[in-house]
mmCIF file of C-alpha atoms in Angstrom:
data_model
loop_
_atom_site.group_PDB
_atom_site.id
_atom_site.type_symbol
_atom_site.label_atom_id
_atom_site.label_comp_id
_atom_site.label_asym_id
_atom_site.label_seq_id
_atom_site.Cartn_x
_atom_site.Cartn_y
_atom_site.Cartn_z
ATOM 1 C CA MET A 182 -74.941 149.143 195.364
ATOM 2 C CA ILE A 183 -75.187 152.935 195.511
ATOM 3 C CA ALA A 184 -78.652 154.526 195.353
ATOM 4 C CA LEU A 185 -79.114 157.035 192.509
ATOM 5 C CA PRO A 186 -79.494 160.615 193.786
ATOM 6 C CA THR A 187 -82.765 162.282 192.782
ATOM 7 C CA SER A 188 -80.876 164.973 190.818
ATOM 8 C CA LEU A 189 -79.583 162.288 188.420
ATOM 9 C CA GLU A 190 -82.854 160.567 187.540
ATOM 10 C CA ALA A 191 -83.223 162.508 184.280
ATOM 11 C CA HIS A 192 -79.514 163.094 183.613
ATOM 12 C CA ARG A 193 -78.107 162.624 180.080
ATOM 13 C CA VAL A 194 -75.531 160.142 181.395
ATOM 14 C CA ALA A 195 -76.796 156.841 182.724
ATOM 15 C CA VAL A 196 -74.882 153.761 183.803
ATOM 16 C CA ALA A 197 -76.270 150.394 184.853
ATOM 17 C CA ASP A 198 -73.824 150.090 187.751
ATOM 18 C CA LEU A 199 -73.128 153.316 189.620
ATOM 19 C CA ASP A 200 -69.703 152.009 190.640
ATOM 20 C CA ALA A 201 -68.736 152.148 186.932
ATOM 21 C CA VAL A 202 -67.525 155.744 187.367
ATOM 22 C CA CYS A 203 -64.892 154.447 189.829
ATOM 23 C CA ALA A 204 -63.506 151.510 187.864
ATOM 24 C CA GLY A 205 -60.989 152.544 185.257
ATOM 25 C CA HIS A 206 -57.476 153.780 184.690
ATOM 26 C CA VAL A 207 -55.808 156.942 183.518
ATOM 27 C CA ARG A 208 -53.979 156.393 180.231
ATOM 28 C CA TYR A 209 -51.383 158.644 178.639
ATOM 29 C CA ALA A 210 -52.845 160.189 175.468
ATOM 30 C CA PRO A 211 -49.893 160.957 173.170
ATOM 31 C CA ILE A 212 -51.744 163.099 170.619
ATOM 32 C CA LYS A 213 -53.400 165.200 173.324
ATOM 33 C CA SER A 214 -50.074 165.512 175.141
ATOM 34 C CA VAL A 215 -48.030 166.458 172.070
ATOM 35 C CA TRP A 216 -50.610 169.124 171.186
ATOM 36 C CA PHE A 217 -50.587 170.612 174.688
ATOM 37 C CA LEU A 218 -46.826 170.390 175.235
ATOM 38 C CA GLY A 219 -46.224 171.791 171.723
ATOM 39 C CA MET A 220 -48.445 174.778 172.482
ATOM 40 C CA LEU A 221 -46.682 175.265 175.816
ATOM 41 C CA ALA A 222 -43.259 175.109 174.164
ATOM 42 C CA GLY A 223 -44.403 177.595 171.511
ATOM 43 C CA VAL A 224 -45.562 180.028 174.179
ATOM 44 C CA LEU A 225 -42.441 179.704 176.296
ATOM 45 C CA ILE A 226 -39.914 179.775 173.450
ATOM 46 C CA GLY A 227 -41.738 182.038 171.027
ATOM 47 C CA GLY A 228 -42.978 184.333 173.766
ATOM 48 C CA SER A 229 -39.568 184.810 175.283
ATOM 49 C CA LEU A 230 -37.855 185.387 171.915
ATOM 50 C CA THR A 231 -40.426 187.831 170.545
ATOM 51 C CA PHE A 232 -41.735 189.499 173.713
ATOM 52 C CA SER A 233 -43.151 192.982 173.481
ATOM 53 C CA PHE A 234 -45.506 194.814 175.795
ATOM 54 C CA SER A 235 -48.109 195.316 173.044
ATOM 55 C CA ALA A 236 -48.033 191.577 172.208
ATOM 56 C CA PHE A 237 -48.491 190.776 175.906
ATOM 57 C CA ILE A 238 -51.539 193.081 176.082
ATOM 58 C CA LEU A 239 -52.970 191.394 172.965
ATOM 59 C CA PHE A 240 -52.369 187.977 174.585
ATOM 60 C CA PHE A 241 -54.020 189.099 177.829
ATOM 61 C CA VAL A 242 -57.099 190.585 176.116
ATOM 62 C CA SER A 243 -57.581 187.689 173.670
ATOM 63 C CA THR A 244 -57.171 185.149 176.496
ATOM 64 C CA ALA A 245 -59.782 186.976 178.555
ATOM 65 C CA VAL A 246 -62.211 187.084 175.614
ATOM 66 C CA VAL A 247 -61.741 183.411 174.749
ATOM 67 C CA LEU A 248 -62.010 182.205 178.347
ATOM 68 C CA LEU A 249 -64.776 184.502 179.571
ATOM 69 C CA LEU A 250 -66.967 184.811 176.495
ATOM 70 C CA GLY A 251 -66.071 181.624 174.675
ATOM 71 C CA HIS A 252 -65.500 178.990 177.322
ATOM 72 C CA SER A 253 -67.622 180.328 180.191
ATOM 73 C CA LEU A 254 -70.564 181.854 178.314
ATOM 74 C CA GLY A 255 -70.481 179.900 175.054
ATOM 75 C CA SER A 256 -69.286 176.386 175.772
ATOM 76 C CA HIS A 257 -70.256 176.037 179.410
ATOM 77 C CA ARG A 258 -73.317 178.179 180.157
ATOM 78 C CA LYS A 259 -74.949 177.966 176.710
ATOM 79 C CA LEU A 260 -73.858 174.670 175.142
ATOM 80 C CA VAL A 261 -73.693 172.508 178.265
ATOM 81 C CA HIS A 262 -76.358 174.040 180.518
ATOM 82 C CA ASN A 263 -78.480 176.061 178.049
ATOM 83 C CA SER A 264 -78.912 178.590 180.855
ATOM 84 C CA TYR A 265 -79.784 181.612 178.722
ATOM 85 C CA GLN A 266 -81.402 182.474 175.401
ATOM 86 C CA CYS A 267 -79.699 184.257 172.528
ATOM 87 C CA PRO A 268 -79.824 184.327 168.722
ATOM 88 C CA LYS A 269 -78.372 181.226 167.017
ATOM 89 C CA TRP A 270 -75.612 183.236 165.328
ATOM 90 C CA LEU A 271 -74.420 184.501 168.733
ATOM 91 C CA GLU A 272 -74.584 181.002 170.242
ATOM 92 C CA TYR A 273 -72.482 179.622 167.376
ATOM 93 C CA ALA A 274 -69.986 182.484 167.648
ATOM 94 C CA LEU A 275 -69.583 182.033 171.420
ATOM 95 C CA VAL A 276 -69.227 178.240 171.191
ATOM 96 C CA TYR A 277 -66.704 178.635 168.367
ATOM 97 C CA CYS A 278 -64.788 181.088 170.530
ATOM 98 C CA GLY A 279 -64.921 178.557 173.386
ATOM 99 C CA VAL A 280 -63.428 175.835 171.202
ATOM 100 C CA GLN A 281 -60.355 178.072 170.846
ATOM 101 C CA VAL A 282 -59.505 177.273 174.492
ATOM 102 C CA GLY A 283 -58.337 173.902 173.193
ATOM 103 C CA ILE A 284 -59.983 171.595 175.717
ATOM 104 C CA ALA A 285 -62.103 169.810 173.120
ATOM 105 C CA GLY A 286 -64.594 170.441 170.373
ATOM 106 C CA PRO A 287 -68.235 171.055 171.286
ATOM 107 C CA ILE A 288 -69.207 167.366 171.355
ATOM 108 C CA GLY A 289 -66.126 166.253 173.298
ATOM 109 C CA LEU A 290 -66.566 169.061 175.809
ATOM 110 C CA LEU A 291 -70.244 168.204 176.308
ATOM 111 C CA ARG A 292 -69.520 164.491 176.775
ATOM 112 C CA GLN A 293 -66.709 165.081 179.276
ATOM 113 C CA HIS A 294 -68.718 167.646 181.252
ATOM 114 C CA GLU A 295 -71.774 165.416 181.437
ATOM 115 C CA LEU A 296 -69.753 162.428 182.661
ATOM 116 C CA ARG A 297 -67.925 164.545 185.255
ATOM 117 C CA ASP A 298 -71.153 166.202 186.415
ATOM 118 C CA TYR A 299 -72.859 162.825 186.768
ATOM 119 C CA ALA A 300 -69.941 161.179 188.572
ATOM 120 C CA GLN A 301 -69.366 164.052 190.989
ATOM 121 C CA ARG A 302 -72.961 163.850 192.237
ATOM 122 C CA LEU A 303 -72.437 160.255 193.329
ATOM 123 C CA PRO A 304 -70.999 159.407 196.752
ATOM 124 C CA ARG A 305 -67.738 158.318 195.085
ATOM 125 C CA CYS A 306 -66.104 158.429 191.686
ATOM 126 C CA HIS A 307 -62.675 158.105 190.066
ATOM 127 C CA ALA A 308 -60.088 160.672 191.209
ATOM 128 C CA TYR A 309 -59.701 161.855 187.573
ATOM 129 C CA LEU A 310 -63.361 162.917 187.488
ATOM 130 C CA ARG A 311 -63.348 164.700 190.855
ATOM 131 C CA HIS A 312 -59.847 166.222 190.648
ATOM 132 C CA GLY A 313 -59.002 164.096 193.669
ATOM 133 C CA SER A 314 -55.221 163.919 193.405
ATOM 134 C CA SER A 315 -52.497 166.485 193.960
ATOM 135 C CA MET A 316 -52.645 169.660 191.893
ATOM 136 C CA GLY A 317 -49.654 168.551 189.810
ATOM 137 C CA ARG A 318 -51.053 165.093 189.076
ATOM 138 C CA ASP A 319 -54.505 166.469 188.283
ATOM 139 C CA ALA A 320 -52.983 168.988 185.860
ATOM 140 C CA TRP A 321 -50.923 166.248 184.169
ATOM 141 C CA TRP A 322 -53.924 163.937 183.923
ATOM 142 C CA GLN A 323 -56.297 166.575 182.529
ATOM 143 C CA LEU A 324 -53.820 167.972 179.994
ATOM 144 C CA ASN A 325 -51.974 164.820 178.899
ATOM 145 C CA CYS A 326 -54.136 161.779 179.680
ATOM 146 C CA ASP A 327 -57.595 160.270 179.250
ATOM 147 C CA LEU A 328 -59.700 158.280 181.680
ATOM 148 C CA VAL A 329 -60.597 154.840 180.356
ATOM 149 C CA LEU A 330 -63.532 153.443 182.321
ATOM 150 C CA LEU A 331 -63.932 149.677 182.377
ATOM 151 C CA THR A 332 -67.650 150.090 181.659
ATOM 152 C CA PRO A 333 -68.180 153.532 180.069
ATOM 153 C CA PRO A 334 -71.687 154.951 179.779
ATOM 154 C CA PRO A 335 -73.290 154.679 176.344
ATOM 155 C CA SER A 336 -72.582 157.657 174.054
#
């Protein structure tokens, strides 16, 4: 049995058996995969057929805004870690912008982050949670699959 690190004593995720974050399998998630691969196909096909320099600049700027302000500041730093204070309207706007990244909605993103954060602080966890496979496999897993733990933590 693994001893619980001190940093996890008050964590939002709690499992009865700490080995539970190791026991599970990666399962292909067709809806997630079709969404991602459809978006990728749209970018590759649509982008190549309608390319213009001004559209590329718009893509670059909007991607930077969504990733930096939305995902990093809104979804991650504010929603997940609550690491700064701001007016509610700004918090909602930044989190909404972060949802545009397409990883998950606010609740799904919070749940996945909390499980990953918890598992990565333990001496061992499933390769899906620690990005412990090759870069190609990790990318496939994260974008097209879900981890199904045998004993998931309570929601």
